[in-house]
Amino acid sequence: MTTFFVTWLATIPQLAVPYALAALGLILSERAGVLNLTAEGLMLVGALASVAVLLTFRPDPLVAMMAGMLAAAAVSVLFSFLVIVLRVNQVIAGLVIVFFCQGLTSLLGNLFGWTSKAFSGLGPVSLGVLADIPVIGPILFRQDVIVYLMIPIVFGVSYLLQRTRLGLRLRAVGESPEAADAMGVSVSMTRFLAVTAGSALVGLAGAYIAVANVKVWIDDMTSGRGWIAIALVIFARWNPWRAAAGALLFGSIQAVIPKLAAAGIVLPQYLLMTTPYLATLGVMIWVSIRHLNGPSDEPGALGQPYVREERR
Amino acid sequence: MRDDVSDATRRASPIDTAGNAVIAKAHAAGRQRRFGQISIEVRRSASFPLRLFALAAALVTGLGLSAFALILVGVPAESLADEFVSATILDPMNFKAVLVQAAPLILVGLAAAMAFRVRFWNLGIEGQMIFGGVGATLVSLLHLGPEWARLPLMGLAAVTCGALWASIPALLKLRLSVNEIISTLLLNYVAYYVLLHLLYGAWKDEDGFPHSPAYAASELLPNLDSGVSVSLVLAGGMTLLMTYLVARSRAGFYMRFVSANPGVARALGLPVANMVLFVVLVSGSLAALAGFVVSSGQEGRLTQSFFPGYGVSGVLIGFLARNNPVAAAVVALLMSVLVIAGQNLQVFYGIPPSMVQLIQAVVVMSVAASDFLVIHRVHWIRYRA
Amino acid sequence: MTHSLLELERVSKAFDGFQALDGASFSAAAGEIHALLGENGAGKSTLMNICCGLYTPDSGSLRLAGRETRLSGPREAAALGIGMVHQHFKLVRPFSILDNVLLSRLGSGDRIASAKGERLAMRAAIHEQAAALGGTLDPDARIDSLSIAEQQRVEVIKALIAGARILILDEPTAVLTDQEAEKLMLTLRRLASSGTTVVLVTHKLMDVKRFADRVTILRGGRTVGSIDPKGTALEELTRLTVGETLPTVRETQPVFGRRRLETLGLSVRRADGTKAVDAVSFHVRAGEIYAIAGVSGNGQSELTEVLMGLRRAGSGSVQFEDAGEAVTAADPARLRRYGVAFIPADRYRYALAGGLSVAENYGVGDVARGRYGSWLWLRRGRLRKNAEEALSSFDVQGVRALSQKAALLSGGNAQKLVIAREFSDPPSIIVAQSPSRGLDARATAAVHARLQASARNGAAVLLVSEDLDEAMKLAHRIGVMAGGKLVGEFTAPFDRQQIGGAMVGHA
């Protein structure tokens, strides 16, 4: 039984990382008022780009993941152009971008033959003596670099939002673009920066799935994790630390499924696969019931395009 | 300027003590060298020619970009027109394929268009299709009813299952304000695994493959004497029914208010929640019918891959058609041409099917972008010399 | 007189075909309080939004201290010493005062790192400015916890800290009680005497008479004149603003009928548990106009929402004569069956779907009553015909076609459209919330005449208005709301001082 728990707990961090990264990226974008449904697509872009770089140039996996970040940020510029400059409905634009990314990644993976090619990917780094501590060692100190980096990343995003002038500006644009504009903050530029930076994190989430979790590229390999991350943001009430906690929760749900089967517990295999999605739905319902009589902390201008010279 | 002004300013504001200096600095910064600037305003209304122009420009741009991409992946430029026009519409075999393909596309397009009319983002079309297929197959497996009534029963079962599945996100939204974008998407995955559970379990065919046993002959949607599939007739009928519902019934009148401004509709005492529920059930039923049409009209059994892509296609059709049922049918037909052309390209040039998806996305992006011109007035304000 | 600090010359600005400004000119000298007077829609706000860099003029010039200037945006305007307090405050509500002030200073020197020193300096600056204006403000207080008057003070302080030498206030007294307005004006006078130019945008003649050194009058996007208000008669100012004087109708004392609408101990709680409406009881009789007066935000909108069926009452009840029983929560559909009509202030939030046609907006009530066919078939021809008749009998102008969007109507005509619909089945109870807000004098007179006529015909009219003049002109009785309570009830003829006192709690 102990081994069951140790192996289960040890896999949680790496399954939680993609959720956490994607949710953080979405928080950046949504705190600036841009409803970002592109995550599922940008994660695919991040995943494919990192795999492509890894298979082509065989660099350090971390370098490949950087490429994934860059690619996702680049595609997000298209999204930003649609919603910030052209003020296209943010839901439609987000969905189209997801569809576009699914098509693009599938097409490129197919054309260049990157699909289903295995590679070694990102491995764990044991932290010396710490890794040898029984039970705790394997769970906490035999993880990969990104897992260790998660704490500074979450801290960084939180600090950026709450303690810096840029964060103040970003939140102002998301809460009340009219007020921010009248105070001389460039709504478009701030939103653009927020979406681009956020999308880089979402891209990293996708790259991590490909390079560290699955270690292969297949079409649509994110299998809905982008949508779960969007739900996670609502659950976290747009707060980075709560998002990280939520990511651990979802990571543990995802980690337990294969472990149960390995432990010899016979359950209907495919119905078991629905648990992450049903759990997400359950969380959404729980959040909604809690918020029926109170504030949801949603950014005031989320999803609303801003035009200065509007007159009715 | 009087000197005491800057003195007074200094007293009034402890931080910024710059008086005239600020003005002088800004002037010196060469601000005056600009010739003018862009001004963007929201239009009060857009003329019909402008709308038409914007749409045409968008289609030209979108299709141009797509053609460029196709050439890039190896389709000879000179045969593009051939592949997309002559080989699809003019070739009888392919034209028939276009019509067969159009039926489910029309149905999912209607499903999306209707849901959007009450501001419900139904992204769960694929899940509802799955349950439509499951419902129809259940009737087939249980041999319910006499043979002549089998197809109508299958359709009815499909609609019931699809509507029930769609009622989950609808009720969650109406009762608990759970965001339907997320809930419908998540339920798609749930529906998919339920399908796999059935196909790998109780409903597995004797041949060992994960699909249901083939439908009997009486359970397949036939062709009419003219060669047109009953599926298409069904889709056409639904288009007319939805047009009536939208344009001529009181429900349609209410829907317009719910869509234009739910708050106003509520304050006016219109049954907003009931309208949303009703329309989402209709939307789920239409999606389920699409699942039934694909299963019974094309595949002949319940498979594990009869639905992918229809969900987004439906949403895109609904969007391009501006939620108008007749327009949705037209767009679906064009989309069907694109799909069949894509299949031909795959056969002759080895272009992956995802290319079609990419083209759809690019065209929709162009059209969405062109709305900017319809909604906004952009003009250049020139400074006097 | 020295030359002007702020000068606008022949400025024009159109919004997609709507000419908001048509060659308007304006000039203000340093150290004066200069009023910009005009009716709603005269172009005052547009002109001032050009001054503060939010709008770009189509033509015309702006001179600051004699130098021609082009503003690329609010940031540059602020840097040049122009500060504006908008009618709808440009404050980020969930932020603290300090954060709002910091935000407004981001234009100068963008650094990503937090500047602890600057926070300290700003904190001190807020205290200092608040004291200079005669009061205190806690820099860490959230904007949404402040009263309207305090938020306005934050706006003024924000502008001053940014170095404003020209302070523009758009309709600052519209949201204040007489007493608060008086206090604000003292503050502004103090600023002016220390050299700041104060531009006061208003449509209230009394503000001009009482506080301004000079007044420029706008009408239809053009400057009508610039005069000294002290030496000008009120009638003359009115004539310049409106164009012609409007006759006022005097009512004879009517006889009231039975109680049509009555609330008993009605209470409504906000999300945070505090009481927005606190045990309010009043009644309106047939033929009577009963006004609820008070400064905005004292529970009137919550009360109205309960009466509109959009909000549940926490305790207490509402009695509608036609309902026969006391109800705590009635949905809008039921209220309409009781013969209740609504004329809300926020038309595009509660009454009109701007994106739908005039005919649809007119007919929606009757469609719901089943007057245009059953669920299965909508008699659109008949609807259009009736709509056409109603539009002409209610004098709704500016309708080029019945299929025209309601959003394209001017405020006055949109309100007339609402009235045409609500009165298509003569109502027994009318709930009107600031029905003339945003309307010009002519449209206001028309709306008032409609309300008075239906009261004469036996309807019970509840008028919820923040405009005390409107309440005093129309009502037979006035109830004053303050802090959610009904603190006083007055019967015509009214004493303005007394009612004003009740509004701020000195009843």
Tab-separated table of N, CA, C and O in Angstrom, chain B residues 1-2 5 8-9 11-16 22-23 26-27 31-32 37 39 41 43-45 244 247-251 253-254 256-257 260-261 263-264 266-270 377 379 381 383-384, chain C residues 3 5 13-14 16 30 56-58 61 65 67-70 76 79-80 105 129 160 162 165 194-195 332-333 336 348-352 356 360-361 364 367-368 370 373 375-378 380 408 421:
chain	number	residue	atom	x	y	z
B	1	MET	N	1.386	84.280	-20.552
B	1	MET	CA	0.811	83.702	-19.337
B	1	MET	C	1.344	84.419	-18.115
B	1	MET	O	2.501	84.759	-18.031
B	2	ARG	N	0.436	84.584	-17.170
B	2	ARG	CA	0.860	85.285	-15.954
B	2	ARG	C	1.769	84.380	-15.117
B	2	ARG	O	1.577	83.183	-15.056
B	5	VAL	N	0.511	82.040	-12.208
B	5	VAL	CA	-0.148	80.767	-12.501
B	5	VAL	C	0.758	79.596	-12.147
B	5	VAL	O	0.372	78.668	-11.451
B	8	ALA	N	1.107	79.241	-8.530
B	8	ALA	CA	-0.066	78.640	-7.909
B	8	ALA	C	-0.064	77.135	-8.126
B	8	ALA	O	-0.390	76.362	-7.236
B	9	THR	N	0.322	76.722	-9.322
B	9	THR	CA	0.347	75.305	-9.626
B	9	THR	C	1.303	74.602	-8.686
B	9	THR	O	1.031	73.517	-8.184
B	11	ARG	N	2.042	75.412	-5.779
B	11	ARG	CA	1.427	75.256	-4.464
B	11	ARG	C	0.370	74.157	-4.490
B	11	ARG	O	0.278	73.349	-3.577
B	12	ALA	N	-0.399	74.134	-5.544
B	12	ALA	CA	-1.521	73.198	-5.580
B	12	ALA	C	-1.048	71.760	-5.731
B	12	ALA	O	-1.667	70.841	-5.235
B	13	SER	N	0.035	71.548	-6.435
B	13	SER	CA	0.461	70.165	-6.627
B	13	SER	C	1.916	70.008	-6.220
B	13	SER	O	2.800	70.576	-6.832
B	14	PRO	N	2.129	69.272	-5.156
B	14	PRO	CA	3.467	69.148	-4.617
B	14	PRO	C	4.378	68.286	-5.497
B	14	PRO	O	5.590	68.354	-5.371
B	15	ILE	N	3.827	67.467	-6.341
B	15	ILE	CA	4.645	66.512	-7.066
B	15	ILE	C	5.179	67.095	-8.365
B	15	ILE	O	6.366	67.144	-8.611
B	16	ASP	N	4.220	67.539	-9.176
B	16	ASP	CA	4.618	68.020	-10.494
B	16	ASP	C	4.731	69.535	-10.450
B	16	ASP	O	3.745	70.244	-10.457
B	22	VAL	N	6.469	72.163	-18.804
B	22	VAL	CA	5.916	70.923	-19.345
B	22	VAL	C	5.451	71.140	-20.772
B	22	VAL	O	5.729	70.369	-21.682
B	23	ILE	N	4.699	72.224	-20.944
B	23	ILE	CA	4.179	72.517	-22.278
B	23	ILE	C	5.337	72.681	-23.256
B	23	ILE	O	5.347	72.077	-24.334
B	26	ALA	N	6.870	69.330	-24.144
B	26	ALA	CA	6.057	68.543	-25.055
B	26	ALA	C	6.110	69.125	-26.466
B	26	ALA	O	6.200	68.404	-27.447
B	27	HIS	N	6.092	70.445	-26.533
B	27	HIS	CA	6.158	71.066	-27.845
B	27	HIS	C	7.486	70.762	-28.502
B	27	HIS	O	7.561	70.495	-29.693
B	31	ARG	N	6.081	66.842	-31.265
B	31	ARG	CA	4.745	66.280	-31.426
B	31	ARG	C	4.056	66.868	-32.663
B	31	ARG	O	3.206	66.232	-33.248
B	32	GLN	N	4.429	68.067	-33.002
B	32	GLN	CA	3.706	68.755	-34.066
B	32	GLN	C	4.063	68.235	-35.452
B	32	GLN	O	3.463	68.616	-36.421
B	37	GLN	N	-3.993	61.638	-37.302
B	37	GLN	CA	-4.037	60.365	-36.588
B	37	GLN	C	-5.303	59.591	-36.915
B	37	GLN	O	-6.277	60.143	-37.425
B	39	SER	N	-8.670	57.588	-36.239
B	39	SER	CA	-9.752	57.618	-35.271
B	39	SER	C	-10.689	56.454	-35.563
B	39	SER	O	-11.039	56.202	-36.713
B	41	GLU	N	-14.333	54.669	-34.555
B	41	GLU	CA	-15.607	54.854	-33.865
B	41	GLU	C	-16.536	53.691	-34.180
B	41	GLU	O	-16.389	53.031	-35.197
B	43	ARG	N	-19.878	52.341	-35.497
B	43	ARG	CA	-20.919	52.816	-36.408
B	43	ARG	C	-22.283	52.683	-35.781
B	43	ARG	O	-22.537	51.765	-35.022
B	44	ARG	N	-23.175	53.594	-36.146
B	44	ARG	CA	-24.560	53.442	-35.706
B	44	ARG	C	-25.277	52.409	-36.561
B	44	ARG	O	-26.128	51.680	-36.087
B	45	SER	N	-24.948	52.349	-37.823
B	45	SER	CA	-25.518	51.307	-38.668
B	45	SER	C	-24.619	51.155	-39.881
B	45	SER	O	-23.871	52.057	-40.219
B	244	TYR	N	-39.128	28.712	-39.907
B	244	TYR	CA	-40.456	29.056	-39.409
B	244	TYR	C	-40.380	29.467	-37.938
B	244	TYR	O	-40.902	30.492	-37.519
B	247	ALA	N	-38.635	32.883	-37.616
B	247	ALA	CA	-39.204	34.064	-38.259
B	247	ALA	C	-40.693	34.237	-38.006
B	247	ALA	O	-41.207	35.354	-38.048
B	248	ARG	N	-41.407	33.163	-37.749
B	248	ARG	CA	-42.859	33.278	-37.741
B	248	ARG	C	-43.535	32.914	-36.436
B	248	ARG	O	-44.730	33.162	-36.272
B	249	SER	N	-42.824	32.294	-35.516
B	249	SER	CA	-43.485	31.893	-34.283
B	249	SER	C	-43.208	32.910	-33.187
B	249	SER	O	-42.293	33.724	-33.290
B	250	ARG	N	-44.011	32.856	-32.135
B	250	ARG	CA	-43.783	33.765	-31.037
B	250	ARG	C	-42.457	33.447	-30.356
B	250	ARG	O	-41.757	34.343	-29.888
B	251	ALA	N	-42.098	32.152	-30.331
B	251	ALA	CA	-40.822	31.771	-29.728
B	251	ALA	C	-39.668	32.482	-30.436
B	251	ALA	O	-38.736	32.964	-29.796
B	253	PHE	N	-39.801	35.331	-31.965
B	253	PHE	CA	-39.846	36.743	-31.569
B	253	PHE	C	-39.169	36.924	-30.214
B	253	PHE	O	-38.349	37.823	-30.026
B	254	TYR	N	-39.481	36.038	-29.266
B	254	TYR	CA	-38.858	36.101	-27.945
B	254	TYR	C	-37.349	35.883	-28.037
B	254	TYR	O	-36.571	36.526	-27.361
B	256	ARG	N	-35.357	36.656	-30.270
B	256	ARG	CA	-34.645	37.858	-30.710
B	256	ARG	C	-34.361	38.770	-29.523
B	256	ARG	O	-33.295	39.365	-29.432
B	257	PHE	N	-35.305	38.856	-28.611
B	257	PHE	CA	-35.067	39.698	-27.437
B	257	PHE	C	-34.042	39.072	-26.504
B	257	PHE	O	-33.173	39.749	-25.963
B	260	ALA	N	-30.771	39.687	-28.203
B	260	ALA	CA	-30.336	41.083	-28.281
B	260	ALA	C	-29.956	41.609	-26.909
B	260	ALA	O	-28.968	42.328	-26.767
B	261	ASN	N	-30.729	41.280	-25.903
B	261	ASN	CA	-30.462	41.808	-24.564
B	261	ASN	C	-31.244	41.011	-23.518
B	261	ASN	O	-32.401	41.306	-23.255
B	263	GLY	N	-31.174	40.988	-20.366
B	263	GLY	CA	-31.650	41.783	-19.231
B	263	GLY	C	-32.968	42.459	-19.562
B	263	GLY	O	-33.907	42.439	-18.761
B	264	VAL	N	-33.038	43.052	-20.743
B	264	VAL	CA	-34.272	43.699	-21.169
B	264	VAL	C	-35.386	42.668	-21.279
B	264	VAL	O	-36.501	42.884	-20.813
B	266	ARG	N	-35.778	39.957	-19.683
B	266	ARG	CA	-36.226	39.575	-18.344
B	266	ARG	C	-37.120	40.668	-17.765
B	266	ARG	O	-38.189	40.384	-17.236
B	267	ALA	N	-36.666	41.929	-17.900
B	267	ALA	CA	-37.433	43.031	-17.328
B	267	ALA	C	-38.791	43.168	-18.011
B	267	ALA	O	-39.737	43.654	-17.414
B	268	LEU	N	-38.885	42.721	-19.267
B	268	LEU	CA	-40.147	42.824	-19.987
B	268	LEU	C	-41.068	41.660	-19.651
B	268	LEU	O	-42.177	41.574	-20.158
B	269	GLY	N	-40.572	40.742	-18.822
B	269	GLY	CA	-41.425	39.639	-18.416
B	269	GLY	C	-41.464	38.494	-19.419
B	269	GLY	O	-42.365	37.665	-19.376
B	270	LEU	N	-40.514	38.427	-20.331
B	270	LEU	CA	-40.487	37.303	-21.271
B	270	LEU	C	-39.907	36.075	-20.553
B	270	LEU	O	-39.075	36.202	-19.659
B	377	ARG	N	-16.093	52.525	-37.790
B	377	ARG	CA	-15.762	53.477	-38.837
B	377	ARG	C	-14.348	53.947	-38.529
B	377	ARG	O	-14.071	54.464	-37.449
B	379	HIS	N	-11.336	56.356	-39.662
B	379	HIS	CA	-10.974	57.422	-40.585
B	379	HIS	C	-9.740	58.142	-40.108
B	379	HIS	O	-9.380	58.114	-38.933
B	381	ILE	N	-7.763	61.421	-39.433
B	381	ILE	CA	-7.985	62.841	-39.192
B	381	ILE	C	-6.701	63.572	-39.535
B	381	ILE	O	-5.669	63.365	-38.912
B	383	TYR	N	-4.243	66.735	-39.831
B	383	TYR	CA	-4.014	68.008	-39.176
B	383	TYR	C	-3.869	69.090	-40.229
B	383	TYR	O	-3.335	68.861	-41.311
B	384	ARG	N	-4.335	70.269	-39.850
B	384	ARG	CA	-4.150	71.393	-40.756
B	384	ARG	C	-2.670	71.700	-40.891
B	384	ARG	O	-1.913	71.555	-39.928
C	3	HIS	N	-4.704	87.039	-21.785
C	3	HIS	CA	-5.144	86.056	-22.782
C	3	HIS	C	-5.398	84.704	-22.127
C	3	HIS	O	-4.975	84.436	-21.014
C	5	LEU	N	-5.885	80.747	-21.034
C	5	LEU	CA	-5.035	79.600	-20.764
C	5	LEU	C	-5.439	78.440	-21.670
C	5	LEU	O	-4.615	77.752	-22.241
C	13	LYS	N	-16.764	67.825	-34.450
C	13	LYS	CA	-16.570	66.396	-34.225
C	13	LYS	C	-17.871	65.685	-34.566
C	13	LYS	O	-18.937	66.047	-34.087
C	14	ALA	N	-17.753	64.672	-35.429
C	14	ALA	CA	-18.933	63.889	-35.789
C	14	ALA	C	-18.727	62.448	-35.369
C	14	ALA	O	-17.611	61.944	-35.387
C	16	ASP	N	-19.971	59.111	-36.640
C	16	ASP	CA	-20.678	58.378	-37.691
C	16	ASP	C	-21.978	59.067	-38.088
C	16	ASP	O	-23.071	58.551	-37.891
C	30	ALA	N	-6.955	81.873	-16.790
C	30	ALA	CA	-6.419	81.282	-15.580
C	30	ALA	C	-7.136	81.833	-14.369
C	30	ALA	O	-7.482	83.016	-14.319
C	56	THR	N	-10.450	62.880	-30.617
C	56	THR	CA	-9.687	63.697	-31.548
C	56	THR	C	-10.668	64.519	-32.367
C	56	THR	O	-11.590	63.956	-32.939
C	57	PRO	N	-10.506	65.825	-32.406
C	57	PRO	CA	-11.461	66.625	-33.186
C	57	PRO	C	-11.282	66.383	-34.692
C	57	PRO	O	-10.178	66.106	-35.147
C	58	ASP	N	-12.382	66.486	-35.435
C	58	ASP	CA	-12.291	66.354	-36.888
C	58	ASP	C	-11.634	67.596	-37.478
C	58	ASP	O	-10.910	67.522	-38.450
C	61	SER	N	-8.981	73.946	-33.665
C	61	SER	CA	-7.694	73.938	-32.986
C	61	SER	C	-7.856	74.099	-31.490
C	61	SER	O	-8.867	74.587	-30.998
C	65	ALA	N	-2.218	78.031	-23.327
C	65	ALA	CA	-1.364	79.177	-23.039
C	65	ALA	C	-0.883	79.828	-24.332
C	65	ALA	O	0.272	80.180	-24.474
C	67	ARG	N	-0.374	78.517	-27.214
C	67	ARG	CA	0.350	77.695	-28.186
C	67	ARG	C	-0.561	76.606	-28.729
C	67	ARG	O	-1.238	75.905	-27.983
C	68	GLU	N	-0.539	76.451	-30.019
C	68	GLU	CA	-1.382	75.432	-30.631
C	68	GLU	C	-0.864	74.050	-30.237
C	68	GLU	O	0.329	73.777	-30.278
C	69	THR	N	-1.794	73.180	-29.833
C	69	THR	CA	-1.406	71.883	-29.284
C	69	THR	C	-2.278	70.785	-29.862
C	69	THR	O	-3.466	70.984	-30.103
C	70	ARG	N	-1.664	69.642	-30.097
C	70	ARG	CA	-2.458	68.467	-30.459
C	70	ARG	C	-2.242	67.415	-29.390
C	70	ARG	O	-1.113	67.149	-29.013
C	76	GLU	N	-0.951	62.650	-22.586
C	76	GLU	CA	-0.326	63.906	-22.961
C	76	GLU	C	-1.091	65.091	-22.376
C	76	GLU	O	-0.489	66.062	-21.919
C	79	ALA	N	-0.071	65.440	-18.923
C	79	ALA	CA	1.281	65.980	-18.832
C	79	ALA	C	1.287	67.484	-19.082
C	79	ALA	O	2.143	68.201	-18.575
C	80	LEU	N	0.309	67.957	-19.844
C	80	LEU	CA	0.236	69.382	-20.136
C	80	LEU	C	-0.597	70.117	-19.101
C	80	LEU	O	-0.890	71.301	-19.246
C	105	ARG	N	-0.285	57.859	-12.559
C	105	ARG	CA	1.057	58.408	-12.726
C	105	ARG	C	1.969	57.493	-13.523
C	105	ARG	O	3.143	57.768	-13.684
C	129	GLN	N	-3.281	66.664	-0.089
C	129	GLN	CA	-4.305	67.245	-0.953
C	129	GLN	C	-5.667	67.193	-0.295
C	129	GLN	O	-6.446	68.135	-0.395
C	160	LEU	N	-5.128	66.821	-9.385
C	160	LEU	CA	-4.213	67.814	-8.833
C	160	LEU	C	-2.821	67.221	-8.632
C	160	LEU	O	-1.812	67.864	-8.901
C	162	ALA	N	-1.553	64.954	-10.358
C	162	ALA	CA	-0.953	64.837	-11.685
C	162	ALA	C	-0.514	66.206	-12.211
C	162	ALA	O	0.027	66.298	-13.310
C	165	ARG	N	-3.498	72.169	-14.012
C	165	ARG	CA	-3.674	73.602	-13.872
C	165	ARG	C	-5.001	74.003	-14.472
C	165	ARG	O	-5.475	75.112	-14.317
C	194	SER	N	-6.254	80.087	-6.219
C	194	SER	CA	-4.820	79.825	-6.228
C	194	SER	C	-4.320	79.627	-7.662
C	194	SER	O	-3.219	79.159	-7.872
C	195	GLY	N	-5.128	79.968	-8.636
C	195	GLY	CA	-4.640	80.033	-9.995
C	195	GLY	C	-5.106	78.944	-10.942
C	195	GLY	O	-4.882	79.029	-12.138
C	332	PRO	N	-41.547	39.737	-13.438
C	332	PRO	CA	-42.059	40.812	-14.294
C	332	PRO	C	-43.322	40.428	-15.057
C	332	PRO	O	-44.221	41.260	-15.231
C	333	ALA	N	-43.417	39.176	-15.479
C	333	ALA	CA	-44.589	38.782	-16.259
C	333	ALA	C	-45.853	38.932	-15.427
C	333	ALA	O	-46.887	39.411	-15.905
C	336	ARG	N	-46.922	42.540	-14.907
C	336	ARG	CA	-47.591	43.120	-16.065
C	336	ARG	C	-49.048	42.725	-16.106
C	336	ARG	O	-49.901	43.486	-16.547
C	348	TYR	N	-31.784	51.274	-22.132
C	348	TYR	CA	-31.211	50.169	-22.885
C	348	TYR	C	-30.804	49.016	-21.973
C	348	TYR	O	-30.264	48.018	-22.416
C	349	ARG	N	-31.067	49.173	-20.670
C	349	ARG	CA	-30.797	48.066	-19.777
C	349	ARG	C	-32.088	47.364	-19.410
C	349	ARG	O	-32.115	46.156	-19.192
C	350	TYR	N	-33.177	48.110	-19.307
C	350	TYR	CA	-34.407	47.507	-18.808
C	350	TYR	C	-35.581	47.563	-19.776
C	350	TYR	O	-36.562	46.882	-19.567
C	351	ALA	N	-35.510	48.385	-20.814
C	351	ALA	CA	-36.736	48.579	-21.575
C	351	ALA	C	-36.605	48.337	-23.073
C	351	ALA	O	-37.523	47.819	-23.683
C	352	LEU	N	-35.478	48.703	-23.653
C	352	LEU	CA	-35.371	48.601	-25.106
C	352	LEU	C	-34.194	47.711	-25.491
C	352	LEU	O	-33.116	47.820	-24.913
C	356	LEU	N	-32.671	45.660	-31.814
C	356	LEU	CA	-33.891	45.223	-32.509
C	356	LEU	C	-34.658	46.427	-33.030
C	356	LEU	O	-34.407	47.572	-32.645
C	360	GLU	N	-40.479	45.978	-33.278
C	360	GLU	CA	-40.387	44.868	-32.326
C	360	GLU	C	-40.406	45.382	-30.891
C	360	GLU	O	-41.082	44.831	-30.025
C	361	ASN	N	-39.665	46.452	-30.659
C	361	ASN	CA	-39.634	47.009	-29.313
C	361	ASN	C	-40.995	47.553	-28.914
C	361	ASN	O	-41.381	47.483	-27.753
C	364	VAL	N	-43.518	44.198	-28.296
C	364	VAL	CA	-43.191	43.041	-27.474
C	364	VAL	C	-44.182	42.820	-26.333
C	364	VAL	O	-44.555	41.684	-26.032
C	367	VAL	N	-47.339	41.342	-27.849
C	367	VAL	CA	-47.103	39.975	-28.316
C	367	VAL	C	-47.219	39.031	-27.120
C	367	VAL	O	-47.866	37.987	-27.189
C	368	ALA	N	-46.625	39.432	-26.003
C	368	ALA	CA	-46.680	38.589	-24.813
C	368	ALA	C	-48.107	38.456	-24.308
C	368	ALA	O	-48.485	37.433	-23.740
C	370	GLY	N	-50.541	38.156	-26.152
C	370	GLY	CA	-51.256	37.334	-27.123
C	370	GLY	C	-52.099	38.144	-28.082
C	370	GLY	O	-53.005	37.627	-28.717
C	373	GLY	N	-51.676	37.159	-32.207
C	373	GLY	CA	-51.707	35.763	-32.607
C	373	GLY	C	-51.173	34.838	-31.535
C	373	GLY	O	-50.646	35.253	-30.504
C	375	TRP	N	-49.020	31.246	-30.128
C	375	TRP	CA	-47.601	30.887	-30.125
C	375	TRP	C	-47.136	30.454	-31.516
C	375	TRP	O	-45.982	30.596	-31.858
C	376	LEU	N	-48.076	29.887	-32.280
C	376	LEU	CA	-47.658	29.262	-33.529
C	376	LEU	C	-47.496	30.243	-34.674
C	376	LEU	O	-46.773	29.980	-35.626
C	377	TRP	N	-48.184	31.347	-34.608
C	377	TRP	CA	-48.099	32.274	-35.739
C	377	TRP	C	-48.151	33.715	-35.259
C	377	TRP	O	-49.038	34.097	-34.499
C	378	LEU	N	-47.192	34.485	-35.669
C	378	LEU	CA	-47.095	35.872	-35.254
C	378	LEU	C	-47.662	36.759	-36.356
C	378	LEU	O	-47.239	36.666	-37.506
C	380	ARG	N	-47.439	39.639	-38.006
C	380	ARG	CA	-46.481	40.737	-38.105
C	380	ARG	C	-47.055	41.960	-38.806
C	380	ARG	O	-46.709	43.091	-38.492
C	408	LEU	N	-30.893	53.659	-32.646
C	408	LEU	CA	-30.612	54.852	-33.433
C	408	LEU	C	-31.489	56.029	-33.041
C	408	LEU	O	-31.314	57.136	-33.526
C	421	ARG	N	-45.183	51.965	-25.781
C	421	ARG	CA	-45.411	50.538	-25.537
C	421	ARG	C	-46.107	50.322	-24.198
C	421	ARG	O	-47.082	49.606	-24.101
